[in-house]
Coordinates of C-alpha atoms and ligand atoms in Angstrom, one line a residue:
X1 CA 40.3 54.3 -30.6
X2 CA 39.9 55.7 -34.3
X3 CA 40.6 53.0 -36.9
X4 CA 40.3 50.0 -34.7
X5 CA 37.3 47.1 -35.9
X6 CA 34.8 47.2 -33.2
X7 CA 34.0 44.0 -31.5
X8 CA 31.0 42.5 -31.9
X9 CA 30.4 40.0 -29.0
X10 CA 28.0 36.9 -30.1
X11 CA 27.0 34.1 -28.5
X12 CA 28.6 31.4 -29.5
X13 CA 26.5 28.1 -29.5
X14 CA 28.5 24.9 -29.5
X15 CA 26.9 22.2 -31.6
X16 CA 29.0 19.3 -31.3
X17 CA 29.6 18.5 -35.3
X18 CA 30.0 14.9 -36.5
X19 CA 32.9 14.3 -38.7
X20 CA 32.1 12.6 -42.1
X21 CA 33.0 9.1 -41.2
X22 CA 31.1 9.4 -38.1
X23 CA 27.9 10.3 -40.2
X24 CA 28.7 7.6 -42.7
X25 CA 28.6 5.2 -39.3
X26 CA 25.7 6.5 -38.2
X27 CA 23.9 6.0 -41.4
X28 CA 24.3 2.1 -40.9
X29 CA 23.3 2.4 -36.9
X30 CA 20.4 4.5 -37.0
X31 CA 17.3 2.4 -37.2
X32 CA 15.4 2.1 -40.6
X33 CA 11.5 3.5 -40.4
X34 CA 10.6 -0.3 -41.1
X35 CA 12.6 -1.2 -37.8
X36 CA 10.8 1.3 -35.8
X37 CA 7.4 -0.2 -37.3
X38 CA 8.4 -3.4 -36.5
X39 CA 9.2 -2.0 -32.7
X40 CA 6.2 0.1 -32.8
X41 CA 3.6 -2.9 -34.1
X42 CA 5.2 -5.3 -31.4
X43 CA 4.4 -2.7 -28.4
X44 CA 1.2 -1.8 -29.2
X45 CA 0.0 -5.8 -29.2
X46 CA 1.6 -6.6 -25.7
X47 CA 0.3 -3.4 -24.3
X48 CA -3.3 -4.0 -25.6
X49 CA -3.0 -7.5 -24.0
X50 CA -1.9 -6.5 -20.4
X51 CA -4.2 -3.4 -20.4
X52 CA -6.8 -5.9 -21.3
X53 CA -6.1 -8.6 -18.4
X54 CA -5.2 -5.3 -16.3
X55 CA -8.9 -4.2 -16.8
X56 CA -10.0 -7.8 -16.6
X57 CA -8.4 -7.7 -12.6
X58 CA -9.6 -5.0 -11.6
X59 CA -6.2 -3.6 -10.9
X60 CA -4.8 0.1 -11.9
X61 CA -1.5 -0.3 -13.3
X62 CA 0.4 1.6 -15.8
X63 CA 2.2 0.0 -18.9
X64 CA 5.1 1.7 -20.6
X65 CA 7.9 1.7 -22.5
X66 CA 11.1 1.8 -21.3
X67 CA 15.2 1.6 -22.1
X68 CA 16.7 2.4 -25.1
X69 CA 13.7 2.5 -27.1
X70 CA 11.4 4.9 -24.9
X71 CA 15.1 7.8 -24.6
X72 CA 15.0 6.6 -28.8
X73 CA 18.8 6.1 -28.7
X74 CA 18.6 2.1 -30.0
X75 CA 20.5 0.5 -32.1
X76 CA 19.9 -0.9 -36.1
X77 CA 19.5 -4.8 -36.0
X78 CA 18.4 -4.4 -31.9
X79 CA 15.3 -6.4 -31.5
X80 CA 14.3 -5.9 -27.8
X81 CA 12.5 -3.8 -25.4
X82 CA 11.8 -2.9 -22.1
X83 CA 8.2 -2.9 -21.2
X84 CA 7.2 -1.9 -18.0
X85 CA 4.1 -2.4 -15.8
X86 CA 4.3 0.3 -12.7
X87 CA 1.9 -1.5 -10.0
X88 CA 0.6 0.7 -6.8
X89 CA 3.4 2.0 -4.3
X90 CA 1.5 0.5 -1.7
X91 CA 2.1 -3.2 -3.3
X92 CA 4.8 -5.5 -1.1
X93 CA 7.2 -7.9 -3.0
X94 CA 5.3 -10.3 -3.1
X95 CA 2.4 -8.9 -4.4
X96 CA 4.4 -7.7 -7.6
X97 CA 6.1 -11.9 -7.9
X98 CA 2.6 -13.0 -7.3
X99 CA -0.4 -10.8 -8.8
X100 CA 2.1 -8.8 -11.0
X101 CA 4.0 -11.7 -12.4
X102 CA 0.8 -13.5 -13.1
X103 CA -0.8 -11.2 -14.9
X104 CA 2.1 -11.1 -17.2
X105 CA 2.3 -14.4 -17.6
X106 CA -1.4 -14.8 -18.4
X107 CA -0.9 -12.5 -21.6
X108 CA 2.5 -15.2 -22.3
X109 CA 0.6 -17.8 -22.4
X110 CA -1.5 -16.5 -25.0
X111 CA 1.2 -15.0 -27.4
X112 CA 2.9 -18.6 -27.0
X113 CA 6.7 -18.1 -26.6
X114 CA 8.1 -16.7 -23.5
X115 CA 10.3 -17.4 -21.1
X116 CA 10.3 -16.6 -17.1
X117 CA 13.9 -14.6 -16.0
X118 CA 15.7 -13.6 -13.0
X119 CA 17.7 -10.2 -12.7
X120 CA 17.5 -8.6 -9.1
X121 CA 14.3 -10.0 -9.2
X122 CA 11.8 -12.0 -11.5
X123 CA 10.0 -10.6 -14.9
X124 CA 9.1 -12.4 -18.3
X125 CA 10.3 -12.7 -22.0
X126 CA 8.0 -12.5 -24.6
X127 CA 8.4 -13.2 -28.0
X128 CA 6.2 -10.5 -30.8
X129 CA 7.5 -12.1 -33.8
X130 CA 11.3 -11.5 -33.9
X131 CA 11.2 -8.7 -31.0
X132 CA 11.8 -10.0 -27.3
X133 CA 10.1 -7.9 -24.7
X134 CA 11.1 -8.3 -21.3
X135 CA 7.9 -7.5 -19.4
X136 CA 9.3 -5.9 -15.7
X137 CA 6.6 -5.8 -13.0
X138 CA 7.9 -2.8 -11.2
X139 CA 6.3 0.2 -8.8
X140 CA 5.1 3.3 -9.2
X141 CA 7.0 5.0 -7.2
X142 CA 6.7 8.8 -6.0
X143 CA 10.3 9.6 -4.7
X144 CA 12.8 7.9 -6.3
X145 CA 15.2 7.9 -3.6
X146 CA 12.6 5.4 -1.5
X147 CA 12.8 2.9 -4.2
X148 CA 12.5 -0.6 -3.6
X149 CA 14.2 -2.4 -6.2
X150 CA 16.4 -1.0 -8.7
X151 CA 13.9 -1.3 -11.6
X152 CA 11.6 1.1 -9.7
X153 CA 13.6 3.9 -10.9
X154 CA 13.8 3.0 -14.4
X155 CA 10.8 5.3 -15.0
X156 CA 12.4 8.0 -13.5
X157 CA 15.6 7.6 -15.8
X158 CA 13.1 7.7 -19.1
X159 CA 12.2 11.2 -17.8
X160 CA 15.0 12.5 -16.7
X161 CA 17.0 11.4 -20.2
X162 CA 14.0 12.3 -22.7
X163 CA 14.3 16.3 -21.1
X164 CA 17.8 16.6 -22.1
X165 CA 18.7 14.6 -25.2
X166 CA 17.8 16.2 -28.3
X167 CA 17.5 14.5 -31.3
X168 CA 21.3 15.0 -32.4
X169 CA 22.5 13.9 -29.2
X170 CA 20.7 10.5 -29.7
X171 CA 22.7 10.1 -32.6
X172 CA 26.1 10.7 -30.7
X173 CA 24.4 8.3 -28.1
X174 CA 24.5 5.7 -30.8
X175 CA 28.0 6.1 -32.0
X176 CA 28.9 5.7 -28.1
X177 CA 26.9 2.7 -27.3
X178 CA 28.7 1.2 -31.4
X179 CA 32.0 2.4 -30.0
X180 CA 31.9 0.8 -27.0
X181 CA 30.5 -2.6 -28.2
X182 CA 33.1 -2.6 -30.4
X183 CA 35.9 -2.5 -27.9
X184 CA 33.9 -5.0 -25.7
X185 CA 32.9 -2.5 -22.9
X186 CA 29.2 -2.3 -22.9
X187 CA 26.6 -4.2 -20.8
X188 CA 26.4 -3.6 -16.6
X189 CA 26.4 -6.8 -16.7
X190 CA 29.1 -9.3 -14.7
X191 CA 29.4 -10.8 -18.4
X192 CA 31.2 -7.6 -19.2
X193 CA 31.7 -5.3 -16.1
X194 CA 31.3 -2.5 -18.5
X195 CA 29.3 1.0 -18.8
X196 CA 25.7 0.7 -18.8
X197 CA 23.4 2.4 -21.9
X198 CA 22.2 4.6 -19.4
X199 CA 25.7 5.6 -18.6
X200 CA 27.0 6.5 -22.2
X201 CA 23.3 8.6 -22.3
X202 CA 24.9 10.0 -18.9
X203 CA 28.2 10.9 -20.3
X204 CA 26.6 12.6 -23.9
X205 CA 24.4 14.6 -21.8
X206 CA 27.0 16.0 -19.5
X207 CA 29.7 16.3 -21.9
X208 CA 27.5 17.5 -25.1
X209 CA 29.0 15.0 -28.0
X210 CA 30.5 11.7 -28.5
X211 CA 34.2 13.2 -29.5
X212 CA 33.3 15.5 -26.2
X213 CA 33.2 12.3 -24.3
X214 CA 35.9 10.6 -25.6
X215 CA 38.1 13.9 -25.2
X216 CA 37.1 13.6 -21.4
X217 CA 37.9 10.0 -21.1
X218 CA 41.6 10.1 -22.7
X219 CA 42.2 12.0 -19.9
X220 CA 40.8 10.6 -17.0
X221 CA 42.8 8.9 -14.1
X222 CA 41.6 7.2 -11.6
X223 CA 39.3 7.3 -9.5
X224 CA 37.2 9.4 -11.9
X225 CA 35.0 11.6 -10.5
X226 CA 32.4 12.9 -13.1
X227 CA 29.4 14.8 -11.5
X228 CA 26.0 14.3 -12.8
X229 CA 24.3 16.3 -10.0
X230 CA 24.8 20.4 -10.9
X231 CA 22.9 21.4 -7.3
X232 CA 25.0 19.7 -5.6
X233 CA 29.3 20.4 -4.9
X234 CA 31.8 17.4 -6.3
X235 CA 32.7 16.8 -2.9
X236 CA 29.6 16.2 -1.4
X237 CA 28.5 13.9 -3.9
X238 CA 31.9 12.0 -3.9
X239 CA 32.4 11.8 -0.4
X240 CA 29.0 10.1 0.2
X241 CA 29.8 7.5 -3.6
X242 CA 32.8 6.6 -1.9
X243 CA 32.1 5.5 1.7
X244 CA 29.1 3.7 0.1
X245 CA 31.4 1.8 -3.3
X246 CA 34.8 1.8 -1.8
X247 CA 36.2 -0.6 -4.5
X248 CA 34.9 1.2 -7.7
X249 CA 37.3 2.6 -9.8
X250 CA 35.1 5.1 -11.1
X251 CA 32.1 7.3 -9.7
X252 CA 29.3 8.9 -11.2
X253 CA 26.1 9.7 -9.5
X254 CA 23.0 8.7 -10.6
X255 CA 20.9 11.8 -11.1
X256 CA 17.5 10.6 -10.1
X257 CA 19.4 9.0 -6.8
X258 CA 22.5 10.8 -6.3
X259 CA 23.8 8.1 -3.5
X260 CA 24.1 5.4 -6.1
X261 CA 26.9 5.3 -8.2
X262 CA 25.3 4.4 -11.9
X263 CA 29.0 3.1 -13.0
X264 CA 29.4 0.6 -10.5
X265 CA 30.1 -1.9 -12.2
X266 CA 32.5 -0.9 -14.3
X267 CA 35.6 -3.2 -14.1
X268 CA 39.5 -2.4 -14.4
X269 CA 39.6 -3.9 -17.6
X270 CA 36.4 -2.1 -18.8
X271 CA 37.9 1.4 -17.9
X272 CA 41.3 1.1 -19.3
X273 CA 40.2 -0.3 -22.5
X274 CA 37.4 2.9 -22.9
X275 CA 40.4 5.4 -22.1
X276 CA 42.9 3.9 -24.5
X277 CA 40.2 3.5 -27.3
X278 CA 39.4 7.0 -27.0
X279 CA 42.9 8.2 -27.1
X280 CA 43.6 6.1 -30.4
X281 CA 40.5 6.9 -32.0
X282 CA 41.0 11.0 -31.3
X283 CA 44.2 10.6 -32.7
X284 CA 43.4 8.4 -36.0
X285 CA 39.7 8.1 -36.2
X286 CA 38.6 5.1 -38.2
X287 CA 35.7 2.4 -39.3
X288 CA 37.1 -0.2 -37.1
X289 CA 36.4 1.2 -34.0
X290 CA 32.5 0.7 -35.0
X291 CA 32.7 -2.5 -36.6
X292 CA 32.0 -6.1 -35.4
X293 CA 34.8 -7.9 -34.2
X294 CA 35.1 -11.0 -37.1
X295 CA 35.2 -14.9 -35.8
X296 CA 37.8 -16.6 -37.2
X297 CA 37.3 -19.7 -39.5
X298 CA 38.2 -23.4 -37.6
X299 CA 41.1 -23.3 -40.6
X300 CA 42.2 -19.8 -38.7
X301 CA 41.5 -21.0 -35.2
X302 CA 43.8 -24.1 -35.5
X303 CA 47.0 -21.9 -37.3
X304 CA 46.7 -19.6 -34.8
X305 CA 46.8 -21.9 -31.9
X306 CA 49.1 -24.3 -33.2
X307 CA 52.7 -24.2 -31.0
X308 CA 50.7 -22.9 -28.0
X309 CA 48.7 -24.4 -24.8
X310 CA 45.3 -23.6 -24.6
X311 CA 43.4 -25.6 -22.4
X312 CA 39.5 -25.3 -22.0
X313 CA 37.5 -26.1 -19.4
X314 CA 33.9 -27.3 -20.0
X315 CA 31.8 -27.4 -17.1
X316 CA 27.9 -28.9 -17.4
X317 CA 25.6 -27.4 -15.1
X318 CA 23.0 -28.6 -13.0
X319 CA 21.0 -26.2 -12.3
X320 CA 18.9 -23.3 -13.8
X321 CA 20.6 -19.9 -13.1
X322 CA 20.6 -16.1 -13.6
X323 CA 23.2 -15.5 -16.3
X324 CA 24.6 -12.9 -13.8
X325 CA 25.2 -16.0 -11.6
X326 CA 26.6 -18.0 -13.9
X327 CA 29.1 -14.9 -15.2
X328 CA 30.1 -14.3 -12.0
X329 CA 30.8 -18.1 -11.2
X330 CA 32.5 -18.2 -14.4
X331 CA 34.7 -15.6 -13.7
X332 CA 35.4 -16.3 -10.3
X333 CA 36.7 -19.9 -11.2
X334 CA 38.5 -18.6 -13.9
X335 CA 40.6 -16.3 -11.6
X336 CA 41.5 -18.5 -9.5
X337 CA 42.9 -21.2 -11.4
X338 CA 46.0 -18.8 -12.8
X339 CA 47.2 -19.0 -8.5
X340 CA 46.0 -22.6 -7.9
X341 CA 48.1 -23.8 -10.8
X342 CA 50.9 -22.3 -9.6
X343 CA 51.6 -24.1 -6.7
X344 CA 52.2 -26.6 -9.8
X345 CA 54.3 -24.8 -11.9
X346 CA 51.9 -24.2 -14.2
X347 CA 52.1 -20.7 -15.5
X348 CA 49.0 -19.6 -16.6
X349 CA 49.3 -16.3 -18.8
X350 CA 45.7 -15.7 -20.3
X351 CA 42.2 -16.8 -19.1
X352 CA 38.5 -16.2 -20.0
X353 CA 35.4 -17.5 -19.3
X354 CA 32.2 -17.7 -21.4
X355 CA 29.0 -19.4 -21.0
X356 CA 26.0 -20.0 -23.3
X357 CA 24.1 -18.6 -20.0
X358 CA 22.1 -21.9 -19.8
X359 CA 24.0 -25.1 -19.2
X360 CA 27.7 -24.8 -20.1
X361 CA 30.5 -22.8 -19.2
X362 CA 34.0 -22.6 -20.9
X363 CA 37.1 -21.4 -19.4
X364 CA 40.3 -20.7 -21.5
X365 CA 43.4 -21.2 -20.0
X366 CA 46.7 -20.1 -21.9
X367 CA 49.5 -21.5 -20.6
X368 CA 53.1 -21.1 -20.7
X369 CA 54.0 -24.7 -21.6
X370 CA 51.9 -27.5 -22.0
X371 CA 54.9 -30.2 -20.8
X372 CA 57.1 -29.1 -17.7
X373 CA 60.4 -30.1 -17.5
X374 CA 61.4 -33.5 -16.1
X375 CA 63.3 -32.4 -12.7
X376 CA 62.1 -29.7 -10.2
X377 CA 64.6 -27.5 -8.5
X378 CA 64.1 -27.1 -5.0
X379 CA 66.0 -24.2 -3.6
X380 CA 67.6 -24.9 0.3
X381 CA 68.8 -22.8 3.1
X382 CA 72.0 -21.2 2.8
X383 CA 75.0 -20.6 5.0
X384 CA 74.1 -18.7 8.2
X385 CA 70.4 -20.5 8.0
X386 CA 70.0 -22.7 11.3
X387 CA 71.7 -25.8 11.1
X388 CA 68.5 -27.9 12.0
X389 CA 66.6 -26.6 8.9
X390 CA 69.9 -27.5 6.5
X391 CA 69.4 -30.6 8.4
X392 CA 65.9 -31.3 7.5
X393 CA 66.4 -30.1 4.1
X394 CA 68.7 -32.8 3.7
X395 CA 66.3 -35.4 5.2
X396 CA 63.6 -34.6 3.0
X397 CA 65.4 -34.6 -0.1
X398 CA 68.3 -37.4 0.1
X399 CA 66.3 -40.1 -1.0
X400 CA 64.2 -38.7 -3.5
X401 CA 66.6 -36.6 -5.3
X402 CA 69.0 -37.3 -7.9
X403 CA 71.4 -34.5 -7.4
X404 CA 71.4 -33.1 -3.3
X405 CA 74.0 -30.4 -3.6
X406 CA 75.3 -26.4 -2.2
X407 CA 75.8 -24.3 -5.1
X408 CA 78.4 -21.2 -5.5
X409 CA 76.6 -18.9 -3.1
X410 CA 76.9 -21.6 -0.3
X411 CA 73.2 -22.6 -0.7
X412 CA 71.6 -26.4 -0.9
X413 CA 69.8 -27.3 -3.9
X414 CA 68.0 -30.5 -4.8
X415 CA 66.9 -31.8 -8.0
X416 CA 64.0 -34.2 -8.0
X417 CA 62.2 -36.2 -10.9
X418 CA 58.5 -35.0 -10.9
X419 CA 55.3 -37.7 -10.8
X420 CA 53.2 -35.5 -13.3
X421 CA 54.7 -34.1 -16.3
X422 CA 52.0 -32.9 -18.8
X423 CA 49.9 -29.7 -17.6
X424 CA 46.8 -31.2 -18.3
X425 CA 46.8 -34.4 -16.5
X426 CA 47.7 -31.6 -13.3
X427 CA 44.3 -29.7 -14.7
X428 CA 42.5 -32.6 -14.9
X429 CA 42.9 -33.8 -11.2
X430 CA 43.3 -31.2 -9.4
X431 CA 39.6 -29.7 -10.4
X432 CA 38.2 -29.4 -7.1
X433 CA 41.0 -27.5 -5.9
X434 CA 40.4 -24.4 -8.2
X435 CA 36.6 -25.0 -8.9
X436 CA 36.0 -22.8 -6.4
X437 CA 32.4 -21.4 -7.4
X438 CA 29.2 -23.7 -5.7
X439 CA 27.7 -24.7 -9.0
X440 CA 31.2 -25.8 -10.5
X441 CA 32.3 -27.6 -8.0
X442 CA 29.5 -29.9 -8.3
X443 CA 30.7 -31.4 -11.8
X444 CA 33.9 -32.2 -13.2
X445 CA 34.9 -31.0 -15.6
X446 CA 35.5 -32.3 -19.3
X447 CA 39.3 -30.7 -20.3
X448 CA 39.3 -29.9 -23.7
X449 CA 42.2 -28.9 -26.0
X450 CA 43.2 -27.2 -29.6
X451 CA 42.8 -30.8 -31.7
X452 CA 40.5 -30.4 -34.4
X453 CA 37.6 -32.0 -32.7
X454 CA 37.5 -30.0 -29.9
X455 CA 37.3 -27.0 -31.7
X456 CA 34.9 -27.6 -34.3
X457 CA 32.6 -28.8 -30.5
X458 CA 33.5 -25.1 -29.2
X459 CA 32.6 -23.2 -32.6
X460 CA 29.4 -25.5 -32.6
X461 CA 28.5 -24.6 -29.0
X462 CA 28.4 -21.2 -30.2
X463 CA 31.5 -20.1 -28.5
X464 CA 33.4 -19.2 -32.3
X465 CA 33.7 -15.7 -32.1
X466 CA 34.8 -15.9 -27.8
X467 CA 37.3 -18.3 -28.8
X468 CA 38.7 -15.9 -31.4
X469 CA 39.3 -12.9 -29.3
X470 CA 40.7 -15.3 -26.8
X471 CA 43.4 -16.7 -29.8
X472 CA 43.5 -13.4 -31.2
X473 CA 44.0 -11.3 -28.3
X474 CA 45.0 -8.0 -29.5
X475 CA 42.1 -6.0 -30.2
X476 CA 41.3 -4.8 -34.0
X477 CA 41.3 -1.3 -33.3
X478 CA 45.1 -1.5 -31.6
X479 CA 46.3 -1.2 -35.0
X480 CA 45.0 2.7 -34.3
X481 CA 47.1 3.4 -31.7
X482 CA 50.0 5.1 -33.1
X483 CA 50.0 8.3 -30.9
X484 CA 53.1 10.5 -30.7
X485 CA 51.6 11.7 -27.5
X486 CA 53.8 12.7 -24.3
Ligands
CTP501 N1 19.4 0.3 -16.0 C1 20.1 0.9 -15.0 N2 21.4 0.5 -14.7 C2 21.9 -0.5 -15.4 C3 21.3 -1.1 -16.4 C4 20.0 -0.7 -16.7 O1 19.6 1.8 -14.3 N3 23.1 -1.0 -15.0 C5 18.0 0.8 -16.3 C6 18.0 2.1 -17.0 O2 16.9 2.8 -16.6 C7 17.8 1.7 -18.5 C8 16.9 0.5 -18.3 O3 17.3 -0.1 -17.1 O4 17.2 2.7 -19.2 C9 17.0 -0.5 -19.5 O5 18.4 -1.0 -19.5 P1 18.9 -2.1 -20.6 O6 17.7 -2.8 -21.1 O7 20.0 -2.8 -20.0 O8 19.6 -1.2 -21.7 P2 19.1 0.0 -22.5 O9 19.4 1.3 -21.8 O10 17.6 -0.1 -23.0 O11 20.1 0.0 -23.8 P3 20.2 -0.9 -25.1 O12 19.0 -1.8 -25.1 O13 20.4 0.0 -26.2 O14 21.4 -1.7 -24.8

C-alpha cells in the first residue's frame, strides 16, 4: 500500500452551470427591479380592492398570487398575472359564477377596463395600467385530489414549486420557457398543443438544469414516461396515466394529483419539435434558439410566395367564444380540408390555422398547383375483372370521354375534360363540405389569395408574423442542426 495517494472521498454537489451565452440570454430574460415594481404596485391595488368588497360581503376568502409570478420564474416584457380568490370548500359552482364572480366584477367596474373570460370555467381580466390580471374565483380546497375544477389546484402547484426551485433554478426555468417559445412549443393551450409553464418548472425540478432537461429530451422516444412522483414505482403511476389518457404521447404525473397527466396536451408536433431542438442546440448552442421569430416585410411575403398556391381561408364569426373553442374549431377545419380536397385532386401539402381569438379565423392552405390539368384519367378494370364491371366502365365513360381505351397491361382507361379547372373555384364551392366545425359552417367563407391586397388585409389583421412562419416554414434554429450523430 506504501507510496500509493490516498483517496479522499468528497461529496460531490452538482450545480448545474450555465454556459456564457446562456447567462448573456438570461441577462435579457430576467425581469428588471422596475418590472417587478410595476408587478408588485399592480397586485397590491387589486388585492386591496377585493379584500375591501370581500370585507364589505361579509365573506372569508383568500386572495393570492398565483402562476409564474408567485414560483418568480416570469419572463422580461410579461405583463400578466394570475390572481386568485380561494372561496370556502363548502361553496357549489354556482356560488363561485354567482357571488364569486360578482364580487370580482364589482372591483372591475371600478378600475374601468376589464373584460369577462371563459377557460374551463368563467373569471375576469383586469387591466392595472399596462398589467392584465386574470382574477380566478377558485376553492379552497383541503385535498387536492377532491378538486373540483382544475384551477382548484393551482394553489397547491405554487406550494409544491416554491419548496423546490431555488433561485438558480428559476433562471434555468426561464431559459426553458425562452427556449421553448422560440421553437413554438409553449402554451397548454389548443392554440399550441404544447408544454405548460408548470411543466418546464416540472422538468427543471426533476432533472436539476435546463441543459439537464434538454439532455433528457434528445433522448426520449415515445411514449415518454417521466415520473414526477418519487413515493410511488413508474409502473404504478403509468399504468393508471395510461388507461386514463390513452392517446397522449407523453406522460407525466402531476405531483399534487398523480392521476392527471400535467402534459396532456402536448401534441405530436409539439414533442418532435422539443426533442429535435434540444438535440441541435446540445450539439451547436446558439442565440437563435432564444430569439423571436422575425415577421417578414409584405416586400418579403410576396417574393416568397410568388410561383406557389397559397390559398387563405377567412371565416367571420358570429358568436362570442373561448379562444380554446375557436383554436380547436380552427384546427379541426383546417385538418380536414387536406382529405376533402382530395376527392378533387387537390393536393394540399401545408396548412395552418390562426385566429385573432375574437371574430376571425384564417386557414392557410398550400397547395400543390393552383390550376389542374385539363383531362382526368380514370383508371378501369383490367383483364380477369368481371365482364359486367368492364361493361359499365364503358357505359359510364363512352360519352363523356375523349379517349375510352385498354392500355399495355390489358386495363381500360378513360380520359375526360374536367368542369372545374382552377383550385380555388373547387375551394370556393365546396365550403360546406370541409367546414366541418359548428361555428364555421355557419358562414362562408371569403377565399383569399397571395395578390398584394390580400396580404397587406392579412398583415393588417395582425396575422403578419403567422403568415411568415407559414411562407417560411423551416424554422430559424434548423440552420443548428448539423449533428454528426449516429
Ligand atoms: N396550469 C396548469 N396546467 C396548465 C396550465 C396552467 O396546471 N396546462 C396552472 C398552474 O398551476 C400554473 C397556473 O395554472 O401555475 C398559471 O398558468 P398560466 O397562467 O398558464 O402560466 P404560468 O405558469 O403563470 O406561466 P407564464 O405566465 O410564465 O407563461
Amino acid at each position: 500500500m506504501l507510496g500509493r495517494t490516498p483517496v479522499i472521498y468528497l461529496e460531490v454537489i452538482r450545480m448545474p452551470a450555465l454556459t456564457p451565452l446562456e447567462i448573456e440570454i438570461l441577462k435579457k430574460i430576467k425581469p428588471t427591479e422596475d418590472e417587478y415594481k410595476e408587478i408588485n404596485n399592480a397586485y397590491s391595488i387589486l388585492k386591496n380592492l377585493l379584500d375591501e368588497r370581500l370585507t364589505a360581503h361579509r365573506i372569508e376568502a383568500d386572495v393570492s398570487i398565483q402562476g409564474s409570478i408567485a414560483h418568480d420564474t416570469w419572463l422580461s416584457g410579461d405583463r400578466d398575472i394570475d390572481v386568485f380568490i380561494l372561496f370556502p370548500e363548502n361553496w357549489s359552482r354556482e356560488d363561485l359564477e354567482t357571488r364569486g364572480l360578482g364580487i370580482i366584477l364589482e372591483v372591475a367596474r371600478t378600475v374601468g377596463k376589464y373584460e369577462l373570460r371563459y377557460a374551463e370555467h368563467p373569471y375576469v381580466r383586469i387591466w392595472i395600467g399596462d398589467v392584465a390580471a386574470d382574477v380566478v374565483p377558485a376553492l379552497k380546497i383541503s385535498d387536492p385530489s377532491r378538486i373540483k375544477s382544475a384551477v382548484d389546484r393551482t394553489p397547491y402547484h405554487t406550494r409544491f414549486v416554491n419548496s423546490k426551485l431555488t433561485d438558480e433554478l428559476r433562471d434555468h426555468v426561464r431559459l426553458l420557457k425562452r427556449f421553448m417559445k422560440t421553437i413554438g412549443v409553449y402554451g397548454a393551450e389548443v392554440k399550441t398543443r404544447g408544454f405548460s409553464g408548470y411543466v418546464a418548472e416540472l422538468l427543471i425540478i426533476k432533472y436539476g438544469g435546463f441543459r439537464e432537461v434538454l439532455e433528457e429530451a434528445s433522448k426520449w422516444t415515445i411514449p415518454v414516461f417521466i415520473n414526477t412522483v418519487e413515493s410511488k414505482p413508474d409502473r404504478e403511476v403509468f399504468k393508471l396515466l395510461q388507461s386514463r389518457y390513452p392517446d397522449s404521447v407523453i406522460y407525466m404525473p402531476d405531483p399534487v394529483d398523480p392521476a392527471r397527466n400535467v402534459t396532456a396536451s402536448v401534441g405530436r408536433r409539439s414533442l418532435l419539435t422539443f426533442i429535435l431542438a434540444s438535440r441541435c442546440y446540445l450539439d451547436n448552442p446558439s442565440e437563435v434558439f432564444f430569439e423571436e421569430p422575425l415577421q417578414l416585410s409584405i416586400d418579403d411575403i410576396l417574393a416568397k410566395s410568388a410561383r406557389r398556391c397559397i390559398v387563405f381561408l377567412e371565416y367571420n364569426l358570429r358568436d362570442q367564444l373561448p379562444p380554446d373553442v375557436i383554436w380547436g374549431e380552427a384546427w379541426r377545419t383546417a385538418s380536414t380540408i387536406g382529405r376533402i380536397l382530395r376527392n378533387f385532386d387537390i393536393t394540399v401539402m401545408d396548412y395552418s390555422a390562426w385566429t385573432n381569438e375574437k371574430d376571425v379565423v384564417l386557414i392557410g392552405l398550400e397547395l400543390a398547383e393552383c390550376t389542374l390539368s385539363t383531362y382526368k384519367l380514370y383508371p378501369g378494370p383490367c383483364l380477369g375483372d368481371p365482364y359486367e364491371r368492364i361493361d359499365s366502365f364503358i357505359q359510364r365513360h363512352r360519352d363523356s370521354s375523349i379517349c375510352l381505351w385498354i392500355d399495355n397491361d390489358g386495363c381500360l382507361k378513360a380520359l375526360e375534360p374536367r368542369k372545374v379547372t382552377n383550385s380555388l373555384d373547387i375551394i370556393e364551392e365546396r365550403w360546406l363540405e370541409y367546414s366541418v366545425s359548428p361555428h364555421l359552417r355557419t358562414v362562408k367563407p371569403v377565399v383569399r389569395t397571395t395578390r398584394p391586397e390580400d396580404i397587406r388585409y392579412l398583415v393588417d389583421l395582425g396575422a403578419g408574423k403567422w403568415l411568415s412562419r407559414f411562407l417560411v416554414k423551416t424554422p430559424t434554429w434548423m440552420e443548428k442542426c448539423t449533428s454528426s450523430r449516429d
